[in-house]
Amino acid sequence: MVTAREIMTPDAECIGANDSVLQAAHKMAELGVGALPICGLDERLKGVLTDRDIVIKVLAADKDPAATTAGELAQGEAVTIGADDDASEILRTMSAHKVRRLPVIDGHTLVGMVAQADVARALPDQAVGDLVEALSTD
């Protein structure tokens, strides 16, 4: 069975927990991504910041993106997948937590990201269809 390490996008870049949401938005634009892992000073994953988070939790809430930190938007414990976890664990985790992107960790080190698109390219149609259905329902 295929592992997270085999299908992930490697070398994911973090935004620092103390960096502003505005900096995160610029970094997303520069990298052409819609989500960035949030890392603390201890290099541990604190959460994932999405472009939707920026719009809903900052802009629509009339907060200043230059004064709001990425860490303020990190909620609870980050949902992750181990680098050597297999595809069934990726599917289970994405479905259970209703997330389209998973940071991939090796120990406590961020090594990549697995997105729904990565799963679609690597797994059989039925598994992908089941994931899309799980993510699309409440």
mmCIF file of N, CA and C in Angstrom, residues 54-138:
data_model
loop_
_atom_site.group_PDB
_atom_site.id
_atom_site.type_symbol
_atom_site.label_atom_id
_atom_site.label_comp_id
_atom_site.label_asym_id
_atom_site.label_seq_id
_atom_site.Cartn_x
_atom_site.Cartn_y
_atom_site.Cartn_z
ATOM 1 N N ILE A 54 -8.253 33.078 6.475
ATOM 2 C CA ILE A 54 -7.903 34.496 6.366
ATOM 3 C C ILE A 54 -9.133 35.324 6.015
ATOM 4 N N VAL A 55 -9.904 34.843 5.056
ATOM 5 C CA VAL A 55 -11.091 35.588 4.627
ATOM 6 C C VAL A 55 -12.156 35.618 5.723
ATOM 7 N N ILE A 56 -12.491 34.466 6.278
ATOM 8 C CA ILE A 56 -13.600 34.380 7.234
ATOM 9 C C ILE A 56 -13.228 34.921 8.615
ATOM 10 N N LYS A 57 -12.082 34.504 9.135
ATOM 11 C CA LYS A 57 -11.734 34.823 10.526
ATOM 12 C C LYS A 57 -11.000 36.142 10.704
ATOM 13 N N VAL A 58 -10.494 36.703 9.607
ATOM 14 C CA VAL A 58 -9.761 37.964 9.721
ATOM 15 C C VAL A 58 -10.483 39.060 8.940
ATOM 16 N N LEU A 59 -10.529 38.946 7.634
ATOM 17 C CA LEU A 59 -11.104 40.015 6.811
ATOM 18 C C LEU A 59 -12.587 40.242 7.095
ATOM 19 N N ALA A 60 -13.384 39.177 7.081
ATOM 20 C CA ALA A 60 -14.824 39.335 7.310
ATOM 21 C C ALA A 60 -15.134 39.727 8.752
ATOM 22 N N ALA A 61 -14.202 39.477 9.656
ATOM 23 C CA ALA A 61 -14.377 39.855 11.062
ATOM 24 C C ALA A 61 -13.793 41.244 11.341
ATOM 25 N N ASP A 62 -13.402 41.944 10.269
ATOM 26 C CA ASP A 62 -12.846 43.299 10.373
ATOM 27 C C ASP A 62 -11.595 43.373 11.244
ATOM 28 N N LYS A 63 -10.803 42.299 11.235
ATOM 29 C CA LYS A 63 -9.520 42.312 11.947
ATOM 30 C C LYS A 63 -8.434 42.786 10.987
ATOM 31 N N ASP A 64 -7.382 43.334 11.543
ATOM 32 C CA ASP A 64 -6.255 43.817 10.751
ATOM 33 C C ASP A 64 -5.313 42.649 10.459
ATOM 34 N N PRO A 65 -5.161 42.244 9.183
ATOM 35 C CA PRO A 65 -4.297 41.105 8.862
ATOM 36 C C PRO A 65 -2.827 41.358 9.204
ATOM 37 N N ALA A 66 -2.424 42.617 9.281
ATOM 38 C CA ALA A 66 -1.036 42.925 9.641
ATOM 39 C C ALA A 66 -0.818 42.821 11.149
ATOM 40 N N ALA A 67 -1.901 42.914 11.925
ATOM 41 C CA ALA A 67 -1.789 42.866 13.386
ATOM 42 C C ALA A 67 -2.236 41.525 13.973
ATOM 43 N N THR A 68 -2.831 40.669 13.155
ATOM 44 C CA THR A 68 -3.285 39.349 13.602
ATOM 45 C C THR A 68 -2.204 38.326 13.272
ATOM 46 N N THR A 69 -1.844 37.494 14.242
ATOM 47 C CA THR A 69 -0.800 36.496 13.983
ATOM 48 C C THR A 69 -1.414 35.184 13.508
ATOM 49 N N ALA A 70 -0.631 34.440 12.779
ATOM 50 C CA ALA A 70 -1.064 33.121 12.311
ATOM 51 C C ALA A 70 -1.402 32.233 13.502
ATOM 52 N N GLY A 71 -0.617 32.341 14.571
ATOM 53 C CA GLY A 71 -0.841 31.527 15.756
ATOM 54 C C GLY A 71 -2.190 31.769 16.410
ATOM 55 N N GLU A 72 -2.729 32.982 16.277
ATOM 56 C CA GLU A 72 -4.045 33.283 16.841
ATOM 57 C C GLU A 72 -5.135 32.460 16.167
ATOM 58 N N LEU A 73 -4.886 32.002 14.942
ATOM 59 C CA LEU A 73 -5.884 31.243 14.197
ATOM 60 C C LEU A 73 -5.698 29.740 14.322
ATOM 61 N N ALA A 74 -4.608 29.302 14.963
ATOM 62 C CA ALA A 74 -4.389 27.866 15.175
ATOM 63 C C ALA A 74 -5.403 27.386 16.203
ATOM 64 N N GLN A 75 -6.107 26.319 15.879
ATOM 65 C CA GLN A 75 -7.162 25.829 16.770
ATOM 66 C C GLN A 75 -6.848 24.423 17.251
ATOM 67 N N GLY A 76 -6.705 24.271 18.553
ATOM 68 C CA GLY A 76 -6.504 22.946 19.128
ATOM 69 C C GLY A 76 -5.269 22.256 18.594
ATOM 70 N N GLU A 77 -5.268 20.956 18.652
ATOM 71 C CA GLU A 77 -4.135 20.158 18.178
ATOM 72 C C GLU A 77 -4.252 19.953 16.672
ATOM 73 N N ALA A 78 -3.142 20.101 15.983
ATOM 74 C CA ALA A 78 -3.128 19.937 14.529
ATOM 75 C C ALA A 78 -3.403 18.485 14.149
ATOM 76 N N VAL A 79 -4.206 18.301 13.113
ATOM 77 C CA VAL A 79 -4.465 16.971 12.569
ATOM 78 C C VAL A 79 -3.339 16.674 11.591
ATOM 79 N N THR A 80 -2.616 15.580 11.811
ATOM 80 C CA THR A 80 -1.468 15.231 10.976
ATOM 81 C C THR A 80 -1.535 13.764 10.561
ATOM 82 N N ILE A 81 -0.599 13.411 9.716
ATOM 83 C CA ILE A 81 -0.415 12.016 9.310
ATOM 84 C C ILE A 81 1.071 11.710 9.390
ATOM 85 N N GLY A 82 1.414 10.507 9.780
ATOM 86 C CA GLY A 82 2.815 10.103 9.812
ATOM 87 C C GLY A 82 3.321 9.820 8.414
ATOM 88 N N ALA A 83 4.581 10.096 8.183
ATOM 89 C CA ALA A 83 5.170 9.924 6.856
ATOM 90 C C ALA A 83 5.054 8.485 6.350
ATOM 91 N N ASP A 84 5.086 7.528 7.252
ATOM 92 C CA ASP A 84 5.043 6.127 6.836
ATOM 93 C C ASP A 84 3.668 5.490 6.997
ATOM 94 N N ASP A 85 2.657 6.311 7.321
ATOM 95 C CA ASP A 85 1.289 5.794 7.394
ATOM 96 C C ASP A 85 0.807 5.487 5.979
ATOM 97 N N ASP A 86 -0.025 4.447 5.876
ATOM 98 C CA ASP A 86 -0.485 4.047 4.540
ATOM 99 C C ASP A 86 -1.732 4.804 4.112
ATOM 100 N N ALA A 87 -2.106 4.573 2.869
ATOM 101 C CA ALA A 87 -3.204 5.311 2.250
ATOM 102 C C ALA A 87 -4.510 5.149 3.008
ATOM 103 N N SER A 88 -4.757 3.980 3.579
ATOM 104 C CA SER A 88 -6.008 3.799 4.316
ATOM 105 C C SER A 88 -6.063 4.725 5.530
ATOM 106 N N GLU A 89 -4.936 4.974 6.170
ATOM 107 C CA GLU A 89 -4.878 5.892 7.308
ATOM 108 C C GLU A 89 -5.067 7.336 6.843
ATOM 109 N N ILE A 90 -4.528 7.678 5.696
ATOM 110 C CA ILE A 90 -4.729 9.012 5.126
ATOM 111 C C ILE A 90 -6.222 9.234 4.881
ATOM 112 N N LEU A 91 -6.866 8.277 4.222
ATOM 113 C CA LEU A 91 -8.289 8.384 3.916
ATOM 114 C C LEU A 91 -9.117 8.471 5.192
ATOM 115 N N ARG A 92 -8.804 7.630 6.172
ATOM 116 C CA ARG A 92 -9.543 7.623 7.436
ATOM 117 C C ARG A 92 -9.408 8.964 8.145
ATOM 118 N N THR A 93 -8.185 9.480 8.205
ATOM 119 C CA THR A 93 -7.932 10.738 8.921
ATOM 120 C C THR A 93 -8.602 11.912 8.220
ATOM 121 N N MET A 94 -8.466 11.997 6.907
ATOM 122 C CA MET A 94 -9.120 13.083 6.170
ATOM 123 C C MET A 94 -10.633 13.022 6.341
ATOM 124 N N SER A 95 -11.197 11.840 6.235
ATOM 125 C CA SER A 95 -12.649 11.671 6.361
ATOM 126 C C SER A 95 -13.128 11.984 7.769
ATOM 127 N N ALA A 96 -12.451 11.455 8.769
ATOM 128 C CA ALA A 96 -12.875 11.638 10.161
ATOM 129 C C ALA A 96 -12.821 13.098 10.592
ATOM 130 N N HIS A 97 -11.816 13.819 10.119
ATOM 131 C CA HIS A 97 -11.624 15.213 10.533
ATOM 132 C C HIS A 97 -12.137 16.222 9.503
ATOM 133 N N LYS A 98 -12.661 15.699 8.378
ATOM 134 C CA LYS A 98 -13.193 16.554 7.305
ATOM 135 C C LYS A 98 -12.186 17.613 6.873
ATOM 136 N N VAL A 99 -10.963 17.139 6.572
ATOM 137 C CA VAL A 99 -9.914 18.040 6.093
ATOM 138 C C VAL A 99 -9.450 17.600 4.716
ATOM 139 N N ARG A 100 -9.078 18.580 3.901
ATOM 140 C CA ARG A 100 -8.623 18.315 2.537
ATOM 141 C C ARG A 100 -7.109 18.322 2.413
ATOM 142 N N ARG A 101 -6.439 18.729 3.489
ATOM 143 C CA ARG A 101 -4.977 18.774 3.499
ATOM 144 C C ARG A 101 -4.483 18.267 4.840
ATOM 145 N N LEU A 102 -3.426 17.461 4.798
ATOM 146 C CA LEU A 102 -2.831 16.943 6.026
ATOM 147 C C LEU A 102 -1.330 17.220 6.036
ATOM 148 N N PRO A 103 -0.831 17.863 7.083
ATOM 149 C CA PRO A 103 0.617 17.960 7.236
ATOM 150 C C PRO A 103 1.174 16.549 7.486
ATOM 151 N N VAL A 104 2.302 16.258 6.878
ATOM 152 C CA VAL A 104 2.961 14.963 7.043
ATOM 153 C C VAL A 104 4.162 15.171 7.949
ATOM 154 N N ILE A 105 4.200 14.406 9.036
ATOM 155 C CA ILE A 105 5.309 14.550 9.974
ATOM 156 C C ILE A 105 6.105 13.258 10.077
ATOM 157 N N ASP A 106 7.381 13.424 10.358
ATOM 158 C CA ASP A 106 8.280 12.311 10.628
ATOM 159 C C ASP A 106 8.844 12.592 12.009
ATOM 160 N N GLY A 107 8.334 11.888 13.007
ATOM 161 C CA GLY A 107 8.639 12.239 14.388
ATOM 162 C C GLY A 107 7.850 13.497 14.712
ATOM 163 N N HIS A 108 8.575 14.606 14.949
ATOM 164 C CA HIS A 108 7.916 15.896 15.164
ATOM 165 C C HIS A 108 8.266 16.883 14.056
ATOM 166 N N THR A 109 8.933 16.391 13.012
ATOM 167 C CA THR A 109 9.395 17.259 11.933
ATOM 168 C C THR A 109 8.423 17.238 10.766
ATOM 169 N N LEU A 110 8.017 18.428 10.324
ATOM 170 C CA LEU A 110 7.158 18.540 9.145
ATOM 171 C C LEU A 110 7.986 18.202 7.908
ATOM 172 N N VAL A 111 7.523 17.228 7.123
ATOM 173 C CA VAL A 111 8.269 16.825 5.926
ATOM 174 C C VAL A 111 7.488 17.046 4.633
ATOM 175 N N GLY A 112 6.186 17.357 4.743
ATOM 176 C CA GLY A 112 5.404 17.580 3.536
ATOM 177 C C GLY A 112 3.935 17.773 3.856
ATOM 178 N N MET A 113 3.144 17.845 2.787
ATOM 179 C CA MET A 113 1.692 17.969 2.899
ATOM 180 C C MET A 113 1.045 16.985 1.925
ATOM 181 N N VAL A 114 -0.029 16.337 2.365
ATOM 182 C CA VAL A 114 -0.843 15.511 1.479
ATOM 183 C C VAL A 114 -2.157 16.243 1.299
ATOM 184 N N ALA A 115 -2.491 16.523 0.054
ATOM 185 C CA ALA A 115 -3.751 17.197 -0.268
ATOM 186 C C ALA A 115 -4.688 16.200 -0.932
ATOM 187 N N GLN A 116 -5.951 16.563 -0.968
ATOM 188 C CA GLN A 116 -6.946 15.730 -1.624
ATOM 189 C C GLN A 116 -6.520 15.420 -3.062
ATOM 190 N N ALA A 117 -5.906 16.383 -3.739
ATOM 191 C CA ALA A 117 -5.450 16.166 -5.117
ATOM 192 C C ALA A 117 -4.357 15.099 -5.186
ATOM 193 N N ASP A 118 -3.470 15.053 -4.177
ATOM 194 C CA ASP A 118 -2.427 14.023 -4.140
ATOM 195 C C ASP A 118 -3.063 12.642 -4.015
ATOM 196 N N VAL A 119 -4.086 12.549 -3.178
ATOM 197 C CA VAL A 119 -4.805 11.294 -2.989
ATOM 198 C C VAL A 119 -5.467 10.886 -4.301
ATOM 199 N N ALA A 120 -6.071 11.855 -4.980
ATOM 200 C CA ALA A 120 -6.760 11.559 -6.244
ATOM 201 C C ALA A 120 -5.813 11.009 -7.300
ATOM 202 N N ARG A 121 -4.593 11.517 -7.317
ATOM 203 C CA ARG A 121 -3.613 11.041 -8.305
ATOM 204 C C ARG A 121 -3.066 9.664 -7.969
ATOM 205 N N ALA A 122 -3.031 9.314 -6.675
ATOM 206 C CA ALA A 122 -2.325 8.105 -6.262
ATOM 207 C C ALA A 122 -3.201 6.892 -5.991
ATOM 208 N N LEU A 123 -4.478 7.107 -5.743
ATOM 209 C CA LEU A 123 -5.319 6.001 -5.300
ATOM 210 C C LEU A 123 -6.403 5.663 -6.319
ATOM 211 N N PRO A 124 -6.979 4.469 -6.181
ATOM 212 C CA PRO A 124 -8.039 4.050 -7.112
ATOM 213 C C PRO A 124 -9.264 4.961 -7.021
ATOM 214 N N ASP A 125 -9.998 5.026 -8.122
ATOM 215 C CA ASP A 125 -11.159 5.910 -8.219
ATOM 216 C C ASP A 125 -12.164 5.716 -7.083
ATOM 217 N N GLN A 126 -12.428 4.469 -6.689
ATOM 218 C CA GLN A 126 -13.432 4.209 -5.650
ATOM 219 C C GLN A 126 -13.006 4.839 -4.321
ATOM 220 N N ALA A 127 -11.740 4.697 -3.959
ATOM 221 C CA ALA A 127 -11.256 5.274 -2.706
ATOM 222 C C ALA A 127 -11.350 6.793 -2.741
ATOM 223 N N VAL A 128 -11.008 7.381 -3.866
ATOM 224 C CA VAL A 128 -11.075 8.835 -4.025
ATOM 225 C C VAL A 128 -12.528 9.297 -3.956
ATOM 226 N N GLY A 129 -13.410 8.573 -4.620
ATOM 227 C CA GLY A 129 -14.829 8.911 -4.587
ATOM 228 C C GLY A 129 -15.390 8.865 -3.177
ATOM 229 N N ASP A 130 -15.002 7.859 -2.417
ATOM 230 C CA ASP A 130 -15.458 7.746 -1.033
ATOM 231 C C ASP A 130 -14.963 8.924 -0.205
ATOM 232 N N LEU A 131 -13.712 9.342 -0.436
ATOM 233 C CA LEU A 131 -13.152 10.489 0.302
ATOM 234 C C LEU A 131 -13.898 11.761 -0.048
ATOM 235 N N VAL A 132 -14.107 12.008 -1.326
ATOM 236 C CA VAL A 132 -14.814 13.223 -1.756
ATOM 237 C C VAL A 132 -16.210 13.256 -1.148
ATOM 238 N N GLU A 133 -16.880 12.111 -1.146
ATOM 239 C CA GLU A 133 -18.222 12.055 -0.560
ATOM 240 C C GLU A 133 -18.165 12.360 0.947
ATOM 241 N N ALA A 134 -17.192 11.802 1.642
ATOM 242 C CA ALA A 134 -17.060 12.039 3.081
ATOM 243 C C ALA A 134 -16.775 13.505 3.384
ATOM 244 N N LEU A 135 -15.986 14.143 2.551
ATOM 245 C CA LEU A 135 -15.627 15.548 2.779
ATOM 246 C C LEU A 135 -16.757 16.493 2.378
ATOM 247 N N SER A 136 -17.660 16.018 1.542
ATOM 248 C CA SER A 136 -18.728 16.875 1.026
ATOM 249 C C SER A 136 -20.008 16.820 1.865
ATOM 250 N N THR A 137 -20.072 15.906 2.811
ATOM 251 C CA THR A 137 -21.272 15.782 3.627
ATOM 252 C C THR A 137 -21.017 16.331 5.027
ATOM 253 N N ASP A 138 -22.071 16.766 5.661
ATOM 254 C CA ASP A 138 -21.926 17.301 7.023
ATOM 255 C C ASP A 138 -21.996 16.245 8.047
#
